[in-house]
């Protein structure tokens, strides 16, 4: 298979190359187990001496095709698909941190990740420091401790829509000799390649734009293969692992040490694997990612420009709007569009906002993003309602903020729906 295909070609043909007489389209290998002829072969699989499928909690041909396509698309050396985006975030961190460790994160995060970090990671003894993404490099470095093991952020904060200053956070991570992890769910592998900006591990909720049709919950962790795990800070990567007869990950797997360790330890022991059926659907969705992201971005920019001129709209935020404070950074880190999220505030109170929401008909009230169907929600009373007011503000949620995940319907119909709904308030 060609290694230098453009993204649009990888979306369609990456990860699966059938031989003569084999199915043209990636099949669903709906199997838990695999058959062998030779006990020595099976033993070598168990000892990680040979590559091959052993049990679908660890790997499966349909899931593997998705992982290979995704790794290529995102420009990494390997990937592990998980049961959900939440599982991907948890795995990515637990592969590096254990009890007593510490990470630094930009505060503008998905609400579920904030809960994971502040509640469950804390229970596991991993401490997380949140920092304003606009803090200076020195201010971020001042949060570092002896046990700091990672720097974390999201490409496009949801729903603040701030674009991460990759260069600054990458410098912090380099200085601390720790990996830089980024959740690129909203950026998508089509619009943004964090590995070109100093990131070492990329995480996605594939539930969103990757699947694109709101059909399958899933996640993926992609290894950039560009971090020196043997720098003295990460002994689990260099010391013998007793659960595999003393295998040493860096020595044995080189620049794929991170993703291999993730699969064979956390994948094996925690078991949040992606099902073959979900991988099949996610792969089908990815086949049109390049076309969808262009249309999502185009529709979002057009709606944002229309809303900006509407007298009942107080403010609009879309990173590709020239009036957005994020515009320069968006142009630098996002190529070809700024994805499908935009936010705005209605000129009116919460009752007006509710009336407007009820009046929408094509644009539905739905708790997801990245769907081909347009949807809208009010984060302060839904996705971010479990956070304190302070935490809400820190993650970019103001009380009047409405978040739209623009679909790929005809933009004229989307605008007409907004127009009629605004006319009732
Ligand atoms: C949805 C989402 C997650 C969590 O993913 P699930 O697939 O819902 O578990 C993580 N990060 C971001 C940015 C998300 O939008």
PDB file of C-alpha atoms in Angstrom, residues 142-373:
ATOM      1  CA  UNK A 142       5.628  26.836  37.420  1.00  0.00           C
ATOM      2  CA  UNK A 143       2.946  24.133  37.917  1.00  0.00           C
ATOM      3  CA  UNK A 144       5.431  21.336  37.209  1.00  0.00           C
ATOM      4  CA  UNK A 145       6.445  18.951  39.966  1.00  0.00           C
ATOM      5  CA  UNK A 146       9.063  16.282  40.261  1.00  0.00           C
ATOM      6  CA  UNK A 147       6.405  13.689  39.413  1.00  0.00           C
ATOM      7  CA  UNK A 148       4.885  15.499  36.398  1.00  0.00           C
ATOM      8  CA  UNK A 149       4.489  12.922  33.632  1.00  0.00           C
ATOM      9  CA  UNK A 150       2.454  14.568  30.862  1.00  0.00           C
ATOM     10  CA  UNK A 151       1.081  17.774  29.377  1.00  0.00           C
ATOM     11  CA  UNK A 152      -2.481  17.635  28.022  1.00  0.00           C
ATOM     12  CA  UNK A 153      -4.857  19.729  25.914  1.00  0.00           C
ATOM     13  CA  UNK A 154      -7.598  19.757  23.256  1.00  0.00           C
ATOM     14  CA  UNK A 155      -7.107  21.116  19.731  1.00  0.00           C
ATOM     15  CA  UNK A 156     -10.385  23.038  19.777  1.00  0.00           C
ATOM     16  CA  UNK A 157     -11.808  23.600  23.235  1.00  0.00           C
ATOM     17  CA  UNK A 158     -15.401  22.472  23.444  1.00  0.00           C
ATOM     18  CA  UNK A 159     -17.456  24.616  23.759  1.00  0.00           C
ATOM     19  CA  UNK A 160     -15.053  27.565  24.224  1.00  0.00           C
ATOM     20  CA  UNK A 161     -13.720  26.961  20.687  1.00  0.00           C
ATOM     21  CA  UNK A 162     -10.287  28.253  21.677  1.00  0.00           C
ATOM     22  CA  UNK A 163      -7.480  26.873  19.524  1.00  0.00           C
ATOM     23  CA  UNK A 164      -4.677  25.341  21.566  1.00  0.00           C
ATOM     24  CA  UNK A 165      -1.326  27.100  21.321  1.00  0.00           C
ATOM     25  CA  UNK A 166       0.462  23.886  20.345  1.00  0.00           C
ATOM     26  CA  UNK A 167       3.897  25.516  20.101  1.00  0.00           C
ATOM     27  CA  UNK A 168       3.760  26.851  23.653  1.00  0.00           C
ATOM     28  CA  UNK A 169       2.510  23.645  25.272  1.00  0.00           C
ATOM     29  CA  UNK A 170       4.982  21.592  23.217  1.00  0.00           C
ATOM     30  CA  UNK A 171       7.834  23.729  24.555  1.00  0.00           C
ATOM     31  CA  UNK A 172       6.623  23.143  28.105  1.00  0.00           C
ATOM     32  CA  UNK A 173       6.481  19.369  27.535  1.00  0.00           C
ATOM     33  CA  UNK A 174       9.956  19.378  25.934  1.00  0.00           C
ATOM     34  CA  UNK A 175      11.421  21.314  28.808  1.00  0.00           C
ATOM     35  CA  UNK A 176       9.906  18.884  31.321  1.00  0.00           C
ATOM     36  CA  UNK A 177      10.959  15.861  29.197  1.00  0.00           C
ATOM     37  CA  UNK A 178       7.393  14.519  29.279  1.00  0.00           C
ATOM     38  CA  UNK A 179       4.989  13.644  26.449  1.00  0.00           C
ATOM     39  CA  UNK A 180       2.398  16.076  25.109  1.00  0.00           C
ATOM     40  CA  UNK A 181      -1.053  14.492  24.687  1.00  0.00           C
ATOM     41  CA  UNK A 182      -3.825  16.111  22.672  1.00  0.00           C
ATOM     42  CA  UNK A 183      -7.497  15.261  22.225  1.00  0.00           C
ATOM     43  CA  UNK A 184      -8.048  16.049  18.533  1.00  0.00           C
ATOM     44  CA  UNK A 185     -11.709  14.944  18.384  1.00  0.00           C
ATOM     45  CA  UNK A 186     -13.030  18.275  17.138  1.00  0.00           C
ATOM     46  CA  UNK A 187      -9.922  19.075  15.075  1.00  0.00           C
ATOM     47  CA  UNK A 188     -10.221  15.714  13.272  1.00  0.00           C
ATOM     48  CA  UNK A 189      -7.290  13.998  11.539  1.00  0.00           C
ATOM     49  CA  UNK A 190      -8.376  15.669   8.292  1.00  0.00           C
ATOM     50  CA  UNK A 191      -8.106  19.291   9.439  1.00  0.00           C
ATOM     51  CA  UNK A 192      -5.361  19.059  12.041  1.00  0.00           C
ATOM     52  CA  UNK A 193      -2.150  17.094  12.473  1.00  0.00           C
ATOM     53  CA  UNK A 194      -0.956  17.670  16.047  1.00  0.00           C
ATOM     54  CA  UNK A 195       2.167  15.521  15.427  1.00  0.00           C
ATOM     55  CA  UNK A 196       3.497  18.333  13.213  1.00  0.00           C
ATOM     56  CA  UNK A 197       3.298  20.658  16.219  1.00  0.00           C
ATOM     57  CA  UNK A 198       5.192  18.782  18.915  1.00  0.00           C
ATOM     58  CA  UNK A 199       2.436  16.432  20.092  1.00  0.00           C
ATOM     59  CA  UNK A 200       3.387  12.843  20.966  1.00  0.00           C
ATOM     60  CA  UNK A 201       0.045  11.106  21.541  1.00  0.00           C
ATOM     61  CA  UNK A 202      -3.282  11.979  19.895  1.00  0.00           C
ATOM     62  CA  UNK A 203      -6.663  10.905  21.265  1.00  0.00           C
ATOM     63  CA  UNK A 204     -10.033  10.928  19.533  1.00  0.00           C
ATOM     64  CA  UNK A 205     -13.577  10.176  20.422  1.00  0.00           C
ATOM     65  CA  UNK A 206     -14.440   8.415  17.134  1.00  0.00           C
ATOM     66  CA  UNK A 207     -18.100   8.784  18.164  1.00  0.00           C
ATOM     67  CA  UNK A 208     -17.974  12.290  16.723  1.00  0.00           C
ATOM     68  CA  UNK A 209     -16.563  13.268  13.312  1.00  0.00           C
ATOM     69  CA  UNK A 210     -14.722   9.991  12.608  1.00  0.00           C
ATOM     70  CA  UNK A 211     -17.934   7.956  12.586  1.00  0.00           C
ATOM     71  CA  UNK A 212     -19.796  11.082  11.587  1.00  0.00           C
ATOM     72  CA  UNK A 213     -23.272   9.586  11.645  1.00  0.00           C
ATOM     73  CA  UNK A 214     -23.800   9.320  15.420  1.00  0.00           C
ATOM     74  CA  UNK A 215     -24.102   5.546  15.190  1.00  0.00           C
ATOM     75  CA  UNK A 216     -21.147   4.097  17.095  1.00  0.00           C
ATOM     76  CA  UNK A 217     -19.535   5.051  20.371  1.00  0.00           C
ATOM     77  CA  UNK A 218     -15.780   4.577  20.125  1.00  0.00           C
ATOM     78  CA  UNK A 219     -12.370   6.069  20.736  1.00  0.00           C
ATOM     79  CA  UNK A 220      -8.812   5.762  19.509  1.00  0.00           C
ATOM     80  CA  UNK A 221      -5.310   6.508  20.779  1.00  0.00           C
ATOM     81  CA  UNK A 222      -2.670   7.291  18.138  1.00  0.00           C
ATOM     82  CA  UNK A 223       1.058   7.084  18.862  1.00  0.00           C
ATOM     83  CA  UNK A 224       3.239   9.651  17.112  1.00  0.00           C
ATOM     84  CA  UNK A 225       6.306   7.457  17.645  1.00  0.00           C
ATOM     85  CA  UNK A 226       8.202  10.677  18.353  1.00  0.00           C
ATOM     86  CA  UNK A 227       8.848  10.631  22.096  1.00  0.00           C
ATOM     87  CA  UNK A 228      11.987   9.349  23.808  1.00  0.00           C
ATOM     88  CA  UNK A 229      10.523   6.977  26.407  1.00  0.00           C
ATOM     89  CA  UNK A 230      14.070   5.992  27.389  1.00  0.00           C
ATOM     90  CA  UNK A 231      14.890   9.484  28.707  1.00  0.00           C
ATOM     91  CA  UNK A 232      14.971   8.219  32.293  1.00  0.00           C
ATOM     92  CA  UNK A 233      11.500   9.424  33.329  1.00  0.00           C
ATOM     93  CA  UNK A 234       9.491   6.381  32.233  1.00  0.00           C
ATOM     94  CA  UNK A 235      10.870   3.186  33.728  1.00  0.00           C
ATOM     95  CA  UNK A 236       7.867   1.052  32.702  1.00  0.00           C
ATOM     96  CA  UNK A 237       9.002   1.509  29.102  1.00  0.00           C
ATOM     97  CA  UNK A 238      12.605   0.487  29.678  1.00  0.00           C
ATOM     98  CA  UNK A 239      12.528  -1.939  32.633  1.00  0.00           C
ATOM     99  CA  UNK A 240      11.490  -5.592  32.142  1.00  0.00           C
ATOM    100  CA  UNK A 241       7.709  -6.226  32.305  1.00  0.00           C
ATOM    101  CA  UNK A 242       7.143  -9.283  34.509  1.00  0.00           C
ATOM    102  CA  UNK A 243       3.744  -9.890  32.872  1.00  0.00           C
ATOM    103  CA  UNK A 244       5.542 -10.719  29.585  1.00  0.00           C
ATOM    104  CA  UNK A 245       8.567 -12.653  30.822  1.00  0.00           C
ATOM    105  CA  UNK A 246      10.575  -9.489  31.256  1.00  0.00           C
ATOM    106  CA  UNK A 247       9.995  -7.888  27.864  1.00  0.00           C
ATOM    107  CA  UNK A 248      11.359  -4.327  27.543  1.00  0.00           C
ATOM    108  CA  UNK A 249       9.065  -2.175  25.401  1.00  0.00           C
ATOM    109  CA  UNK A 250      11.497   0.377  24.001  1.00  0.00           C
ATOM    110  CA  UNK A 251      14.194  -2.221  23.352  1.00  0.00           C
ATOM    111  CA  UNK A 252      11.765  -4.613  21.620  1.00  0.00           C
ATOM    112  CA  UNK A 253       9.315  -2.299  19.859  1.00  0.00           C
ATOM    113  CA  UNK A 254      11.381   0.865  19.236  1.00  0.00           C
ATOM    114  CA  UNK A 255       9.250   3.861  18.288  1.00  0.00           C
ATOM    115  CA  UNK A 256       6.042   1.799  18.628  1.00  0.00           C
ATOM    116  CA  UNK A 257       6.766   1.144  22.328  1.00  0.00           C
ATOM    117  CA  UNK A 258       3.930   3.339  23.610  1.00  0.00           C
ATOM    118  CA  UNK A 259       1.137   1.889  21.496  1.00  0.00           C
ATOM    119  CA  UNK A 260       2.330  -1.713  21.886  1.00  0.00           C
ATOM    120  CA  UNK A 261       2.538  -1.398  25.655  1.00  0.00           C
ATOM    121  CA  UNK A 262      -0.925   0.166  25.682  1.00  0.00           C
ATOM    122  CA  UNK A 263      -2.446  -2.710  23.724  1.00  0.00           C
ATOM    123  CA  UNK A 264      -0.790  -5.588  25.514  1.00  0.00           C
ATOM    124  CA  UNK A 265      -1.093  -4.278  29.069  1.00  0.00           C
ATOM    125  CA  UNK A 266      -4.093  -1.923  29.500  1.00  0.00           C
ATOM    126  CA  UNK A 267      -5.935  -3.389  26.512  1.00  0.00           C
ATOM    127  CA  UNK A 268      -5.426  -6.853  27.918  1.00  0.00           C
ATOM    128  CA  UNK A 269      -6.102  -6.060  31.581  1.00  0.00           C
ATOM    129  CA  UNK A 270      -8.792  -3.343  31.510  1.00  0.00           C
ATOM    130  CA  UNK A 271     -10.552  -4.624  28.389  1.00  0.00           C
ATOM    131  CA  UNK A 272     -12.246  -1.513  26.956  1.00  0.00           C
ATOM    132  CA  UNK A 273     -11.816  -2.776  23.386  1.00  0.00           C
ATOM    133  CA  UNK A 274     -13.799  -1.569  20.383  1.00  0.00           C
ATOM    134  CA  UNK A 275     -16.254  -4.094  18.951  1.00  0.00           C
ATOM    135  CA  UNK A 276     -15.701  -5.266  15.353  1.00  0.00           C
ATOM    136  CA  UNK A 277     -19.158  -3.992  14.412  1.00  0.00           C
ATOM    137  CA  UNK A 278     -18.467  -0.490  15.716  1.00  0.00           C
ATOM    138  CA  UNK A 279     -15.072  -0.524  13.997  1.00  0.00           C
ATOM    139  CA  UNK A 280     -16.794  -1.501  10.741  1.00  0.00           C
ATOM    140  CA  UNK A 281     -19.239   1.421  10.997  1.00  0.00           C
ATOM    141  CA  UNK A 282     -16.521   3.856  12.061  1.00  0.00           C
ATOM    142  CA  UNK A 283     -14.410   2.792   9.098  1.00  0.00           C
ATOM    143  CA  UNK A 284     -17.382   3.335   6.794  1.00  0.00           C
ATOM    144  CA  UNK A 285     -17.802   6.818   8.268  1.00  0.00           C
ATOM    145  CA  UNK A 286     -14.113   7.614   7.805  1.00  0.00           C
ATOM    146  CA  UNK A 287     -14.455   6.891   4.084  1.00  0.00           C
ATOM    147  CA  UNK A 288     -16.150  10.287   3.709  1.00  0.00           C
ATOM    148  CA  UNK A 289     -14.354  12.232   6.459  1.00  0.00           C
ATOM    149  CA  UNK A 290     -12.528  14.473   3.965  1.00  0.00           C
ATOM    150  CA  UNK A 291     -15.742  15.470   2.179  1.00  0.00           C
ATOM    151  CA  UNK A 292     -17.743  15.864   5.357  1.00  0.00           C
ATOM    152  CA  UNK A 293     -15.170  18.072   7.095  1.00  0.00           C
ATOM    153  CA  UNK A 294     -15.052  20.419   4.122  1.00  0.00           C
ATOM    154  CA  UNK A 295     -18.843  20.773   4.164  1.00  0.00           C
ATOM    155  CA  UNK A 296     -19.137  20.986   7.979  1.00  0.00           C
ATOM    156  CA  UNK A 297     -16.549  23.794   7.940  1.00  0.00           C
ATOM    157  CA  UNK A 298     -18.135  25.607   4.997  1.00  0.00           C
ATOM    158  CA  UNK A 299     -21.638  25.459   6.512  1.00  0.00           C
ATOM    159  CA  UNK A 300     -20.368  26.588   9.916  1.00  0.00           C
ATOM    160  CA  UNK A 301     -18.587  29.614   8.457  1.00  0.00           C
ATOM    161  CA  UNK A 302     -21.625  30.574   6.425  1.00  0.00           C
ATOM    162  CA  UNK A 303     -24.019  30.266   9.375  1.00  0.00           C
ATOM    163  CA  UNK A 304     -21.586  32.176  11.614  1.00  0.00           C
ATOM    164  CA  UNK A 305     -21.445  35.050   9.127  1.00  0.00           C
ATOM    165  CA  UNK A 306     -25.240  35.094   8.890  1.00  0.00           C
ATOM    166  CA  UNK A 307     -25.692  35.045  12.688  1.00  0.00           C
ATOM    167  CA  UNK A 308     -23.154  37.849  13.098  1.00  0.00           C
ATOM    168  CA  UNK A 309     -25.465  40.174  11.164  1.00  0.00           C
ATOM    169  CA  UNK A 310     -28.675  39.148  12.952  1.00  0.00           C
ATOM    170  CA  UNK A 311     -30.052  41.797  15.361  1.00  0.00           C
ATOM    171  CA  UNK A 312     -31.186  39.190  17.932  1.00  0.00           C
ATOM    172  CA  UNK A 313     -27.733  37.654  18.246  1.00  0.00           C
ATOM    173  CA  UNK A 314     -25.381  39.163  20.819  1.00  0.00           C
ATOM    174  CA  UNK A 315     -22.176  37.490  19.785  1.00  0.00           C
ATOM    175  CA  UNK A 316     -20.877  34.671  17.551  1.00  0.00           C
ATOM    176  CA  UNK A 317     -17.735  32.585  17.843  1.00  0.00           C
ATOM    177  CA  UNK A 318     -16.281  30.505  15.025  1.00  0.00           C
ATOM    178  CA  UNK A 319     -12.502  30.199  14.763  1.00  0.00           C
ATOM    179  CA  UNK A 320     -12.429  30.890  11.009  1.00  0.00           C
ATOM    180  CA  UNK A 321     -14.368  34.158  11.383  1.00  0.00           C
ATOM    181  CA  UNK A 322     -11.930  37.002  10.845  1.00  0.00           C
ATOM    182  CA  UNK A 323     -13.485  38.701  13.884  1.00  0.00           C
ATOM    183  CA  UNK A 324     -12.663  35.695  16.107  1.00  0.00           C
ATOM    184  CA  UNK A 325      -9.767  36.131  18.528  1.00  0.00           C
ATOM    185  CA  UNK A 326      -8.782  32.593  17.506  1.00  0.00           C
ATOM    186  CA  UNK A 327      -8.511  33.391  13.791  1.00  0.00           C
ATOM    187  CA  UNK A 328      -4.704  33.524  13.463  1.00  0.00           C
ATOM    188  CA  UNK A 329      -4.167  30.383  15.462  1.00  0.00           C
ATOM    189  CA  UNK A 330      -6.961  28.609  13.602  1.00  0.00           C
ATOM    190  CA  UNK A 331      -5.295  29.415  10.273  1.00  0.00           C
ATOM    191  CA  UNK A 332      -1.964  28.161  11.623  1.00  0.00           C
ATOM    192  CA  UNK A 333      -3.105  24.821  13.065  1.00  0.00           C
ATOM    193  CA  UNK A 334      -6.253  23.924  11.097  1.00  0.00           C
ATOM    194  CA  UNK A 335      -5.929  23.389   7.377  1.00  0.00           C
ATOM    195  CA  UNK A 336      -8.936  23.738   5.106  1.00  0.00           C
ATOM    196  CA  UNK A 337     -11.561  24.593   7.701  1.00  0.00           C
ATOM    197  CA  UNK A 338     -12.274  25.043  11.383  1.00  0.00           C
ATOM    198  CA  UNK A 339     -14.634  22.070  11.834  1.00  0.00           C
ATOM    199  CA  UNK A 340     -18.354  22.175  12.544  1.00  0.00           C
ATOM    200  CA  UNK A 341     -18.738  23.734  15.983  1.00  0.00           C
ATOM    201  CA  UNK A 342     -19.854  27.278  16.478  1.00  0.00           C
ATOM    202  CA  UNK A 343     -21.260  29.104  19.459  1.00  0.00           C
ATOM    203  CA  UNK A 344     -23.387  32.180  19.910  1.00  0.00           C
ATOM    204  CA  UNK A 345     -25.360  34.095  22.507  1.00  0.00           C
ATOM    205  CA  UNK A 346     -28.966  35.190  22.023  1.00  0.00           C
ATOM    206  CA  UNK A 347     -29.861  38.717  22.997  1.00  0.00           C
ATOM    207  CA  UNK A 348     -32.331  37.710  25.695  1.00  0.00           C
ATOM    208  CA  UNK A 349     -32.723  35.761  28.915  1.00  0.00           C
ATOM    209  CA  UNK A 350     -32.784  32.030  29.509  1.00  0.00           C
ATOM    210  CA  UNK A 351     -36.536  31.925  28.689  1.00  0.00           C
ATOM    211  CA  UNK A 352     -35.871  33.449  25.287  1.00  0.00           C
ATOM    212  CA  UNK A 353     -33.126  30.900  24.720  1.00  0.00           C
ATOM    213  CA  UNK A 354     -35.538  28.082  25.587  1.00  0.00           C
ATOM    214  CA  UNK A 355     -38.252  29.477  23.323  1.00  0.00           C
ATOM    215  CA  UNK A 356     -35.758  29.726  20.469  1.00  0.00           C
ATOM    216  CA  UNK A 357     -34.536  26.175  21.022  1.00  0.00           C
ATOM    217  CA  UNK A 358     -38.108  24.819  21.023  1.00  0.00           C
ATOM    218  CA  UNK A 359     -38.900  26.643  17.794  1.00  0.00           C
ATOM    219  CA  UNK A 360     -36.050  25.027  15.859  1.00  0.00           C
ATOM    220  CA  UNK A 361     -37.199  22.103  13.760  1.00  0.00           C
ATOM    221  CA  UNK A 362     -34.466  20.960  11.343  1.00  0.00           C
ATOM    222  CA  UNK A 363     -31.783  21.694  13.941  1.00  0.00           C
ATOM    223  CA  UNK A 364     -32.499  19.304  16.809  1.00  0.00           C
ATOM    224  CA  UNK A 365     -31.718  19.397  20.484  1.00  0.00           C
ATOM    225  CA  UNK A 366     -29.129  16.604  20.704  1.00  0.00           C
ATOM    226  CA  UNK A 367     -26.226  15.821  23.023  1.00  0.00           C
ATOM    227  CA  UNK A 368     -23.438  15.058  20.608  1.00  0.00           C
ATOM    228  CA  UNK A 369     -21.317  16.749  17.988  1.00  0.00           C
ATOM    229  CA  UNK A 370     -19.876  15.800  14.651  1.00  0.00           C
ATOM    230  CA  UNK A 371     -23.069  14.278  13.284  1.00  0.00           C
ATOM    231  CA  UNK A 372     -24.127  14.814   9.643  1.00  0.00           C
ATOM    232  CA  UNK A 373     -27.382  16.169  11.139  1.00  0.00           C
TER     233      UNK A 373
END
